[in-house]
Coordinates of C-alpha atoms in Angstrom, one line a residue:
X1 CA 124.7 109.4 76.5
X2 CA 121.2 109.1 75.3
X3 CA 118.1 110.1 77.2
X4 CA 117.2 107.9 80.1
X5 CA 114.1 106.1 78.5
X6 CA 112.9 104.5 81.6
X7 CA 109.4 105.4 82.8
X8 CA 108.1 102.3 84.5
X9 CA 111.2 100.2 83.8
X10 CA 111.5 97.8 86.7
X11 CA 112.6 94.3 87.5
X12 CA 109.5 92.1 88.2
X13 CA 110.0 91.8 92.0
X14 CA 108.2 88.5 92.1
X15 CA 110.1 87.0 89.2
X16 CA 113.7 86.3 88.5
X17 CA 115.9 86.3 85.4
X18 CA 117.5 83.8 83.0
X19 CA 121.0 83.9 81.6
X20 CA 122.8 86.7 79.8
X21 CA 123.0 84.8 76.5
X22 CA 120.1 85.1 74.2
X23 CA 117.2 82.7 75.1
X24 CA 117.1 79.3 73.4
X25 CA 113.4 79.2 73.7
X26 CA 111.3 81.3 71.2
X27 CA 110.9 84.9 72.3
X28 CA 109.4 87.9 70.5
X29 CA 112.1 89.3 68.3
X30 CA 110.9 92.8 68.9
X31 CA 111.3 92.3 72.7
X32 CA 114.9 91.2 72.2
X33 CA 115.8 94.1 70.0
X34 CA 114.0 96.6 72.1
X35 CA 115.9 95.4 75.2
X36 CA 119.2 95.4 73.4
X37 CA 118.6 99.0 72.2
X38 CA 117.7 100.0 75.7
X39 CA 121.0 98.6 77.0
X40 CA 123.0 100.3 74.3
X41 CA 121.4 103.7 74.9
X42 CA 121.8 103.5 78.7
X43 CA 125.3 101.8 78.9
X44 CA 126.6 104.8 80.9
X45 CA 124.0 104.5 83.6
X46 CA 124.3 100.8 83.8
X47 CA 128.1 101.1 84.1
X48 CA 127.8 103.6 87.0
X49 CA 125.4 101.3 88.9
X50 CA 127.6 98.2 88.5
X51 CA 130.9 100.0 89.4
X52 CA 129.4 101.9 92.4
X53 CA 127.8 98.7 93.8
X54 CA 130.9 96.5 93.4
X55 CA 133.4 99.1 94.7
X56 CA 131.4 101.5 96.9
X57 CA 134.5 103.5 98.0
X58 CA 135.2 104.6 94.4
X59 CA 135.0 108.4 93.7
X60 CA 132.6 109.9 91.1
X61 CA 135.6 111.0 89.0
X62 CA 136.9 107.4 88.9
X63 CA 133.4 106.2 87.9
X64 CA 133.4 108.8 85.0
X65 CA 136.7 107.3 83.7
X66 CA 135.0 103.8 83.5
X67 CA 131.9 105.2 81.8
X68 CA 134.1 106.7 79.1
X69 CA 135.8 103.4 78.6
X70 CA 132.6 101.4 78.4
X71 CA 130.9 103.9 76.1
X72 CA 133.9 103.6 73.7
X73 CA 133.6 99.8 73.9
X74 CA 129.9 100.0 73.0
X75 CA 130.7 102.3 70.0
X76 CA 133.4 100.0 68.7
X77 CA 131.1 97.0 68.9
X78 CA 128.2 98.8 67.3
X79 CA 130.5 99.5 64.4
X80 CA 131.8 96.0 64.2
X81 CA 130.1 93.2 66.1
X82 CA 132.5 90.6 64.6
X83 CA 135.4 92.0 66.6
X84 CA 136.7 89.3 69.1
X85 CA 136.3 91.6 72.1
X86 CA 132.5 92.0 71.2
X87 CA 131.8 88.3 71.8
X88 CA 132.5 88.6 75.6
X89 CA 129.8 88.8 78.2
X90 CA 129.0 92.3 79.2
X91 CA 129.8 91.8 82.9
X92 CA 133.2 90.2 82.1
X93 CA 134.1 93.3 80.0
X94 CA 133.0 95.6 82.8
X95 CA 135.1 93.7 85.4
X96 CA 138.1 93.6 83.0
X97 CA 137.8 97.4 82.5
X98 CA 137.5 98.0 86.3
X99 CA 140.7 95.9 86.9
X100 CA 142.5 97.8 84.1
X101 CA 142.0 101.2 85.7
X102 CA 145.5 102.2 86.8
X103 CA 146.1 102.1 90.5
X104 CA 142.5 101.6 91.5
X105 CA 142.7 97.9 92.5
X106 CA 145.4 98.7 94.9
X107 CA 143.8 101.9 96.1
X108 CA 140.4 100.3 96.9
X109 CA 141.8 96.9 97.9
X110 CA 140.3 94.7 95.2
X111 CA 143.5 93.5 93.5
X112 CA 142.9 90.0 94.7
X113 CA 139.6 89.8 92.7
X114 CA 141.4 90.9 89.5
X115 CA 143.7 87.9 89.7
X116 CA 140.6 85.6 89.3
X117 CA 138.6 84.8 86.2
X118 CA 135.0 84.1 85.2
X119 CA 132.6 83.0 88.0
X120 CA 135.3 83.2 90.7
X121 CA 136.1 86.8 89.8
X122 CA 132.4 87.8 89.8
X123 CA 131.8 86.1 93.2
X124 CA 134.9 87.9 94.6
X125 CA 133.5 91.3 93.5
X126 CA 130.1 90.3 94.9
X127 CA 131.6 89.5 98.3
X128 CA 133.4 92.8 98.2
X129 CA 130.0 94.5 98.6
X130 CA 129.2 95.9 102.1
X131 CA 125.6 96.1 103.3
X132 CA 126.5 98.4 106.2
X133 CA 127.3 101.7 104.4
X134 CA 128.2 103.6 107.6
X135 CA 131.7 104.1 106.2
X136 CA 130.4 106.3 103.4
X137 CA 130.0 110.1 104.0
X138 CA 126.4 111.4 104.5
X139 CA 124.4 111.7 101.3
X140 CA 125.1 115.1 99.8
X141 CA 122.1 117.4 99.9
X142 CA 121.5 120.5 97.8
X143 CA 119.3 123.5 98.3
X144 CA 116.2 123.1 96.0
X145 CA 117.2 126.2 93.9
X146 CA 120.8 124.9 93.6
X147 CA 119.5 121.5 92.7
X148 CA 117.4 122.9 89.9
X149 CA 120.2 125.1 88.6
X150 CA 122.6 122.2 88.6
X151 CA 120.1 120.0 86.6
X152 CA 119.5 122.8 84.1
X153 CA 123.2 123.5 83.6
X154 CA 124.3 119.9 83.1
X155 CA 121.5 117.3 83.2
X156 CA 123.8 114.3 82.3
X157 CA 126.3 115.0 85.1
X158 CA 123.5 115.7 87.6
X159 CA 121.8 112.3 86.9
X160 CA 125.1 110.4 86.8
X161 CA 126.0 111.7 90.2
X162 CA 122.6 110.9 91.6
X163 CA 122.7 107.3 90.3
X164 CA 126.3 106.9 91.6
X165 CA 125.3 108.1 95.2
X166 CA 122.2 105.9 95.4
X167 CA 123.9 102.8 93.9
X168 CA 126.9 102.8 96.3
X169 CA 124.5 103.1 99.2
X170 CA 122.3 100.2 97.9
X171 CA 124.8 97.6 96.7
X172 CA 122.3 94.7 96.5
X173 CA 119.4 96.5 94.7
X174 CA 118.9 95.2 91.1
X175 CA 120.0 97.5 88.3
X176 CA 116.5 97.9 86.7
X177 CA 115.1 99.1 90.1
X178 CA 117.8 101.7 90.4
X179 CA 117.2 102.8 86.8
X180 CA 113.5 103.2 87.7
X181 CA 114.4 105.3 90.8
X182 CA 116.6 107.5 88.6
X183 CA 113.8 108.0 86.1
X184 CA 111.3 108.9 88.9
X185 CA 113.9 111.3 90.4
X186 CA 114.3 113.1 87.1
X187 CA 110.6 113.3 86.6
X188 CA 110.3 114.8 90.1
X189 CA 113.1 117.2 89.4
X190 CA 111.5 118.5 86.2
X191 CA 108.1 119.0 88.0
X192 CA 109.4 120.6 91.2
X193 CA 111.8 123.0 89.4
X194 CA 108.7 124.6 87.8
X195 CA 107.0 125.0 91.1
X196 CA 107.0 128.1 93.3
X197 CA 107.5 126.2 96.5
X198 CA 110.2 123.8 95.3
X199 CA 111.3 122.6 98.8
X200 CA 107.8 121.3 99.6
X201 CA 107.4 119.8 96.2
X202 CA 110.6 117.8 96.5
X203 CA 109.7 116.7 100.0
X204 CA 106.3 115.5 99.0
X205 CA 107.3 113.7 95.8
X206 CA 110.5 112.2 97.1
X207 CA 108.7 110.1 99.8
X208 CA 107.0 107.6 97.4
X209 CA 110.3 107.2 95.5
X210 CA 112.2 106.5 98.7
X211 CA 109.5 104.0 99.8
X212 CA 109.7 102.2 96.4
X213 CA 113.5 101.9 96.7
X214 CA 113.3 100.6 100.3
X215 CA 110.6 98.1 99.5
X216 CA 112.4 96.8 96.4
X217 CA 115.7 96.6 98.3
X218 CA 114.2 94.7 101.2
X219 CA 112.4 92.2 98.9
X220 CA 115.4 91.6 96.7
X221 CA 117.9 91.2 99.5
X222 CA 115.5 88.8 101.2
X223 CA 115.1 86.6 98.2
X224 CA 118.8 86.7 97.3
X225 CA 119.6 85.8 100.9
X226 CA 117.3 82.8 100.6
X227 CA 119.1 81.7 97.4
X228 CA 122.6 82.3 98.8
X229 CA 121.9 80.5 102.2
X230 CA 119.4 77.8 101.2
X231 CA 119.8 77.2 97.5
X232 CA 117.6 77.0 94.5
X233 CA 114.9 74.8 96.0
X234 CA 113.9 77.4 98.6
X235 CA 114.0 80.1 96.0
X236 CA 111.6 78.1 93.8
X237 CA 109.3 77.5 96.7
X238 CA 109.1 81.2 97.3
X239 CA 108.3 81.8 93.7
X240 CA 105.7 79.1 93.6
X241 CA 103.9 80.6 96.6
X242 CA 104.0 84.2 95.1
X243 CA 103.0 83.2 91.6
X244 CA 100.2 80.9 92.7
X245 CA 98.7 83.6 95.0
X246 CA 98.9 86.3 92.4
X247 CA 97.7 84.1 89.5
X248 CA 95.4 81.5 91.0
X249 CA 93.9 80.4 87.7
X250 CA 97.3 79.4 86.3
X251 CA 97.6 75.6 85.6
X252 CA 100.4 73.7 87.4
X253 CA 101.9 72.7 84.1
X254 CA 102.1 76.4 83.0
X255 CA 103.4 77.4 86.4
X256 CA 106.3 74.9 86.1
X257 CA 107.1 76.2 82.6
X258 CA 107.2 79.8 83.9
X259 CA 109.4 78.8 86.8
X260 CA 112.0 77.6 84.3
X261 CA 112.3 81.2 83.2
X262 CA 112.0 82.9 86.5
X263 CA 114.1 80.7 88.9
X264 CA 116.8 79.1 86.9
X265 CA 119.4 81.9 86.8
X266 CA 118.6 84.3 89.6
X267 CA 122.2 84.4 90.7
X268 CA 123.0 86.9 88.0
X269 CA 120.7 89.6 89.4
X270 CA 121.8 88.8 93.0
X271 CA 125.4 89.1 92.1
X272 CA 125.0 92.4 90.4
X273 CA 125.2 91.5 86.7
X274 CA 123.2 94.4 85.5
X275 CA 122.9 93.5 81.8
X276 CA 121.8 90.0 82.6
X277 CA 119.1 91.3 84.9
X278 CA 117.7 93.7 82.3
X279 CA 117.7 91.1 79.4
X280 CA 116.2 88.3 81.4
X281 CA 113.5 90.5 82.9
X282 CA 112.4 91.1 79.4
X283 CA 112.2 87.4 78.7
X284 CA 110.1 86.8 81.7
X285 CA 107.6 89.5 80.7
X286 CA 107.4 88.1 77.2
X287 CA 106.5 84.7 78.7
X288 CA 103.8 86.1 80.9
X289 CA 102.2 88.2 78.2
X290 CA 102.4 85.5 75.6
X291 CA 100.3 83.3 77.9
X292 CA 98.1 85.9 79.6
X293 CA 94.8 84.2 78.8
X294 CA 95.9 81.2 80.9
X295 CA 97.8 83.2 83.6
X296 CA 95.7 86.2 84.6
X297 CA 92.7 88.3 83.5
X298 CA 94.2 91.4 85.2
X299 CA 97.2 92.0 83.0
X300 CA 95.6 92.5 79.5
X301 CA 96.0 96.3 79.5
X302 CA 99.6 95.9 81.0
X303 CA 100.6 93.6 78.2
X304 CA 99.4 96.1 75.6
X305 CA 101.9 98.6 76.9
X306 CA 105.3 98.9 75.3
X307 CA 108.3 97.6 77.0
X308 CA 109.5 98.6 79.5
X309 CA 106.3 100.2 80.9
X310 CA 104.4 96.8 81.0
X311 CA 106.7 95.4 83.7
X312 CA 105.7 97.9 86.3
X313 CA 102.1 97.6 85.3
X314 CA 102.1 93.9 85.9
X315 CA 103.7 94.3 89.3
X316 CA 101.1 96.8 90.3
X317 CA 98.2 94.7 89.1
X318 CA 95.9 93.1 91.7
X319 CA 95.9 89.5 92.6
X320 CA 93.6 87.6 90.1
X321 CA 90.2 86.4 91.4
X322 CA 90.1 82.8 92.6
X323 CA 88.5 80.5 90.0
X324 CA 84.8 79.9 91.0
X325 CA 85.2 76.2 90.5
X326 CA 88.2 75.9 92.8
X327 CA 87.3 73.8 95.8
X328 CA 88.3 75.2 99.2
X329 CA 90.4 72.1 99.9
X330 CA 92.4 69.9 97.6
X331 CA 91.7 66.4 98.9
X332 CA 94.3 64.6 96.8
X333 CA 97.0 65.5 99.4
X334 CA 95.1 64.4 102.5
X335 CA 92.4 61.9 101.7
X336 CA 93.6 59.7 98.9
X337 CA 95.0 56.2 99.6
X338 CA 98.0 56.6 97.3
X339 CA 99.6 59.8 98.6
X340 CA 102.8 58.2 99.6
X341 CA 103.2 56.4 96.3
X342 CA 102.7 59.7 94.4
X343 CA 105.2 61.5 96.7
X344 CA 107.8 58.7 96.2
X345 CA 107.4 58.9 92.4
X346 CA 108.8 62.5 92.3
X347 CA 109.1 64.2 95.7
X348 CA 110.1 67.6 94.2
X349 CA 107.2 67.8 91.8
X350 CA 104.8 66.5 94.4
X351 CA 105.7 69.1 97.0
X352 CA 105.7 71.9 94.4
X353 CA 102.2 70.9 93.4
X354 CA 101.1 70.9 97.0
X355 CA 102.5 74.4 97.6
X356 CA 100.8 75.6 94.4
X357 CA 97.4 74.2 95.3
X358 CA 97.5 75.5 98.9
X359 CA 98.8 78.9 97.9
X360 CA 96.2 79.6 95.2
X361 CA 93.4 78.7 97.7
X362 CA 94.8 80.9 100.5
X363 CA 95.4 84.5 99.5
X364 CA 94.9 85.5 103.1
X365 CA 98.2 83.8 104.2
X366 CA 101.7 85.2 104.1
X367 CA 104.4 83.7 101.9
X368 CA 106.4 82.6 104.9
X369 CA 103.3 80.9 106.4
X370 CA 102.6 79.0 103.1
X371 CA 106.2 77.8 103.2
X372 CA 105.8 76.8 106.9
X373 CA 102.7 74.7 106.0
X374 CA 104.6 73.0 103.2
X375 CA 107.4 72.2 105.6
X376 CA 104.9 70.8 108.1
X377 CA 103.3 68.7 105.4
X378 CA 106.6 67.4 104.2
X379 CA 107.6 66.3 107.7
X380 CA 104.2 64.7 108.3
X381 CA 104.6 62.6 105.2
X382 CA 108.0 61.5 106.2
X383 CA 106.5 60.1 109.4
X384 CA 103.2 58.9 107.9
X385 CA 104.7 57.0 104.9
X386 CA 106.6 54.8 107.4
X387 CA 103.5 54.2 109.6
X388 CA 101.4 51.0 109.6
X389 CA 98.4 52.8 108.1
X390 CA 99.6 56.0 106.2
X391 CA 96.1 57.3 105.2
X392 CA 95.0 57.3 108.9
X393 CA 98.1 59.3 109.7
X394 CA 98.1 62.0 107.0
X395 CA 94.3 62.4 107.1
X396 CA 94.8 64.8 110.0
X397 CA 97.1 67.1 108.0
X398 CA 94.6 70.0 107.9
X399 CA 94.6 70.0 111.7
X400 CA 98.4 70.4 111.6
X401 CA 98.2 73.2 109.1
X402 CA 95.6 75.1 111.2
X403 CA 97.8 74.5 114.3
X404 CA 100.8 76.0 112.5
X405 CA 98.9 79.1 111.3
X406 CA 97.4 79.6 114.8
X407 CA 100.9 79.8 116.3
X408 CA 101.9 82.4 113.6
X409 CA 98.7 84.3 114.1
X410 CA 99.3 84.6 117.8
X411 CA 102.7 86.2 117.2
X412 CA 101.1 88.8 114.8
X413 CA 98.2 89.5 117.3
X414 CA 100.7 90.1 120.1
X415 CA 102.8 92.4 117.9
X416 CA 99.7 94.4 116.9
X417 CA 98.6 94.6 120.5
X418 CA 102.0 96.1 121.3
X419 CA 101.6 98.6 118.6
X420 CA 98.1 99.6 119.8
X421 CA 99.2 99.8 123.5
X422 CA 102.6 101.4 123.2
X423 CA 102.4 103.8 120.3
X424 CA 105.1 104.3 117.7
X425 CA 107.9 105.8 119.9
X426 CA 107.7 103.4 122.8
X427 CA 107.3 100.4 120.4
X428 CA 110.4 101.5 118.6
X429 CA 112.3 101.6 121.9
X430 CA 111.0 98.2 122.7
X431 CA 112.4 96.8 119.4
X432 CA 115.7 98.7 119.7
X433 CA 116.3 97.1 123.1
X434 CA 115.2 93.7 122.0
X435 CA 117.2 93.6 118.7
X436 CA 120.3 95.0 120.4
X437 CA 120.2 92.5 123.2
X438 CA 119.8 89.5 120.8
X439 CA 122.3 90.9 118.2
X440 CA 124.6 93.4 119.9
X441 CA 127.4 92.7 117.4
X442 CA 125.4 94.4 114.7
X443 CA 126.3 98.1 114.0
X444 CA 124.4 100.8 115.8
X445 CA 123.3 102.3 112.4
X446 CA 121.8 99.0 111.3
X447 CA 120.0 98.3 114.6
X448 CA 118.4 101.7 114.6
X449 CA 117.3 101.1 111.0
X450 CA 115.8 97.7 111.8
X451 CA 113.9 98.9 114.8
X452 CA 112.4 101.7 112.8
X453 CA 111.4 99.3 110.0
X454 CA 109.7 96.9 112.4
X455 CA 107.5 99.8 113.7
X456 CA 106.8 100.9 110.1
X457 CA 105.7 97.3 109.3
X458 CA 103.2 97.3 112.2
X459 CA 102.0 100.8 111.5
X460 CA 101.3 99.8 107.9
X461 CA 99.6 96.5 108.6
X462 CA 97.9 96.4 112.0
X463 CA 94.7 98.3 110.9
X464 CA 94.2 96.3 107.6
X465 CA 91.8 93.5 107.0
X466 CA 94.7 91.4 105.7
X467 CA 96.6 92.1 108.9
X468 CA 98.1 88.7 109.3
X469 CA 99.7 88.3 105.8
X470 CA 100.8 91.9 105.8
X471 CA 102.5 91.8 109.2
X472 CA 104.1 88.4 108.6
X473 CA 105.4 89.3 105.2
X474 CA 106.9 92.6 106.2
X475 CA 108.4 91.5 109.5
X476 CA 110.0 88.6 107.8
X477 CA 111.6 91.0 105.4
X478 CA 113.1 93.0 108.3
X479 CA 114.6 89.7 109.7
X480 CA 115.9 89.1 106.2
X481 CA 117.7 92.5 106.4
X482 CA 119.2 91.4 109.8
X483 CA 120.3 88.0 108.4
X484 CA 121.9 89.6 105.4
X485 CA 122.4 88.5 101.9
X486 CA 125.8 86.8 102.2
X487 CA 125.9 83.2 103.3
X488 CA 129.0 83.9 105.3
X489 CA 127.6 86.6 107.6
X490 CA 128.0 85.6 111.2
X491 CA 126.5 87.6 114.1
X492 CA 126.3 85.2 117.1
X493 CA 125.4 81.5 117.5
X494 CA 121.8 82.0 118.3
X495 CA 121.0 84.5 115.6
X496 CA 123.0 82.6 113.0
X497 CA 121.0 79.5 113.9
X498 CA 117.7 81.3 113.2
X499 CA 119.1 82.8 110.0
X500 CA 120.6 79.7 108.5
X501 CA 118.6 76.7 109.7
X502 CA 115.1 77.1 108.2
X503 CA 114.0 80.0 106.0
X504 CA 110.3 79.5 106.6
X505 CA 110.6 79.2 110.4
X506 CA 113.0 82.0 111.1
X507 CA 110.2 84.3 112.5
X508 CA 109.2 81.8 115.2
X509 CA 112.9 81.1 115.8
X510 CA 113.6 84.8 116.5
X511 CA 110.5 85.1 118.6
X512 CA 112.1 82.7 121.1
X513 CA 115.5 84.4 121.3
X514 CA 116.8 86.0 124.5
X515 CA 119.8 88.2 125.1
X516 CA 123.1 86.9 123.7
X517 CA 124.9 85.3 126.6
X518 CA 128.2 85.1 124.7
X519 CA 128.4 88.9 124.3
X520 CA 131.1 90.8 126.2
X521 CA 130.7 94.6 126.0
X522 CA 133.7 96.5 124.6
X523 CA 135.5 99.1 126.6
X524 CA 133.5 102.3 126.3
X525 CA 135.0 104.9 123.9
X526 CA 135.7 108.1 125.7
X527 CA 133.4 110.2 123.5
X528 CA 130.6 107.7 123.2
X529 CA 128.5 109.3 125.8
X530 CA 129.9 112.8 125.5
X531 CA 127.3 115.3 124.3
X532 CA 127.6 118.8 122.8
X533 CA 125.6 121.7 121.6
X534 CA 124.9 120.1 118.3
X535 CA 122.0 118.3 120.1
X536 CA 120.4 121.7 120.5
X537 CA 120.6 122.5 116.8
X538 CA 119.2 119.2 115.7
X539 CA 115.7 119.2 114.2
X540 CA 113.1 116.8 115.5
X541 CA 113.9 113.9 113.2
X542 CA 117.7 114.3 113.7
X543 CA 117.3 114.5 117.5
X544 CA 115.2 111.4 117.4
X545 CA 117.9 109.6 115.6
X546 CA 120.4 110.7 118.2
X547 CA 118.1 109.4 121.0
X548 CA 117.8 106.1 119.1
X549 CA 121.6 105.8 118.8
X550 CA 122.0 106.7 122.5
X551 CA 119.6 103.8 123.5
X552 CA 121.3 101.2 121.2
X553 CA 124.8 102.2 122.4
X554 CA 123.5 102.1 126.0
X555 CA 122.2 98.5 125.6
X556 CA 125.6 97.5 124.0
X557 CA 127.5 98.9 126.9
X558 CA 125.1 97.8 129.7
X559 CA 123.3 94.7 128.4
X560 CA 122.6 93.5 131.9
X561 CA 120.1 96.3 132.6
X562 CA 116.4 95.6 132.5
X563 CA 114.2 97.1 129.8
X564 CA 112.7 99.4 132.4
X565 CA 116.1 100.7 133.6
X566 CA 117.2 101.3 130.0
X567 CA 114.0 103.3 129.2
X568 CA 114.4 105.3 132.4
X569 CA 118.0 106.3 131.4
X570 CA 116.7 107.3 128.0
X571 CA 114.1 109.5 129.7
X572 CA 116.9 111.0 131.9
X573 CA 119.0 111.7 128.8
X574 CA 116.0 113.4 127.1
X575 CA 115.5 115.6 130.2
X576 CA 119.2 116.6 130.2
X577 CA 119.0 117.6 126.5
X578 CA 115.9 119.8 127.2
X579 CA 117.5 121.3 130.3
X580 CA 120.9 122.1 128.8
X581 CA 119.6 123.5 125.5
X582 CA 117.7 126.0 127.6
X583 CA 120.7 126.9 129.7
X584 CA 122.9 130.0 129.0
X585 CA 125.9 127.8 128.5
X586 CA 124.7 124.5 127.0
X587 CA 128.2 123.0 126.7
X588 CA 129.1 123.5 130.3
X589 CA 125.6 122.1 131.2
X590 CA 126.2 118.9 129.2
X591 CA 129.7 118.5 130.9
X592 CA 128.0 118.8 134.3
X593 CA 124.8 116.8 133.8
X594 CA 126.0 113.9 131.6
X595 CA 128.1 112.2 134.4
X596 CA 125.0 112.2 136.6
X597 CA 123.3 109.9 134.1
X598 CA 125.7 107.1 135.2
X599 CA 126.2 105.8 131.6
X600 CA 130.0 106.2 131.4

């Protein structure tokens, strides 16, 4: 396997891919050949990602067998592209090879997928992915010295294993993002293995890589969930809002042309077609850079970089400045006499143009808020265009928009006040209780993750000048994690209603939810509230995780308790841990003190 030539290689988070087949519209030949060469050189890594994401239970040894088969397939096709097997789509070849691995379909329970063909087979493998990875063993950790020695002894096996472990735990992350993470991991390993204090180096340099992976994962799952649950129109609305904010000088005609590239075939990336993701990401970048004069003044240097570095550069670029001649309001949607006639001529184009004009004028608003305003405007026109005097009716649209934003702003202000008043720990407990009460069916691991992410969002945003957009965007991503990517995920009637009814308004919907009244606590497992001396060996972070799990499990077992009573029991539990870990016989102490908590 060739060197991982990846620095900066990343899917454009705000854009989406075209089909796997070569583009029918003109594209720079060099870009196509460079992308093809990249895929050929990294076929092993791409195979590991796809296999580990589709079948998360598969062992590393089983993955290595498939890598060998796919590498042999590549070599045969490079030697003779006219062979019949070389005309197949890459993902089809991959799935055929997965199904051909002796005994594996039965062992890992995906034989039913192998009996299907084409799109049905791809969707079957997609639905086999599990967002909750609690069934997997803990991520293996190596001592820094051991890690460096392993890398030095066998770089290829070391990186293969890393990509395998990260991919199976992030089954919905796009392949180019995982390749970027792998490249950064190798870069970090090279640097830290030369350092005296290797442990500190790894700890410091790993954090931004982890944050990059988490942010990418959250965004990609959110957008894929929108596509799966609400369809292409909602996906296009998200992309219009994002593109118009980032590139406010782009003309609407150019925007619609770009959308044809970025929104038409997003399903490939969402369903894990790694090669399609990589190829079409290159096509999108070519489109942007070929029209950079009319799209943005901030990406010139990025477009001068070689592929694949330019992609990450464009993502990192700042929002372009708003054109000086752009009026603060676009009157054609609220003050003209013929608004209804224009809407009726082509409602899809009309609403897309409204969202474009409003988004480019309001960089201070979040993407969900822009979609809410578009929804409010669409509903207003439905009413006004049947009124006796439509212009008098829709002339008050700006008031409706401000009213909508005011409601969203109050939610954000309340959340930031909670953050300022409660502090990180108490705020996390607040969200753990709230989330568990409204969605007790969700696993303990997932609930503790979501509670922590909500606090992170507020800690990140509540001191920024762009507080509103930051909080609303990030908190909406956390709700996207809860709702999940699959359209068939069911939690309980109230949560499902918020997740599946209206993408833009799910934040306000969740804000109004109370404890799930349909929930019946399961019988308490005998060992759920049994504690041992391992609590005394746990470091601060690990002990905090155990406390979080205790609280979530407590809410699941005793949902009728008030928030105050639950927090009081958490305090009692903390006191028991402190007391027993100081005792001469911690185990005996836990056995004596735990029943007094009254949680069993």
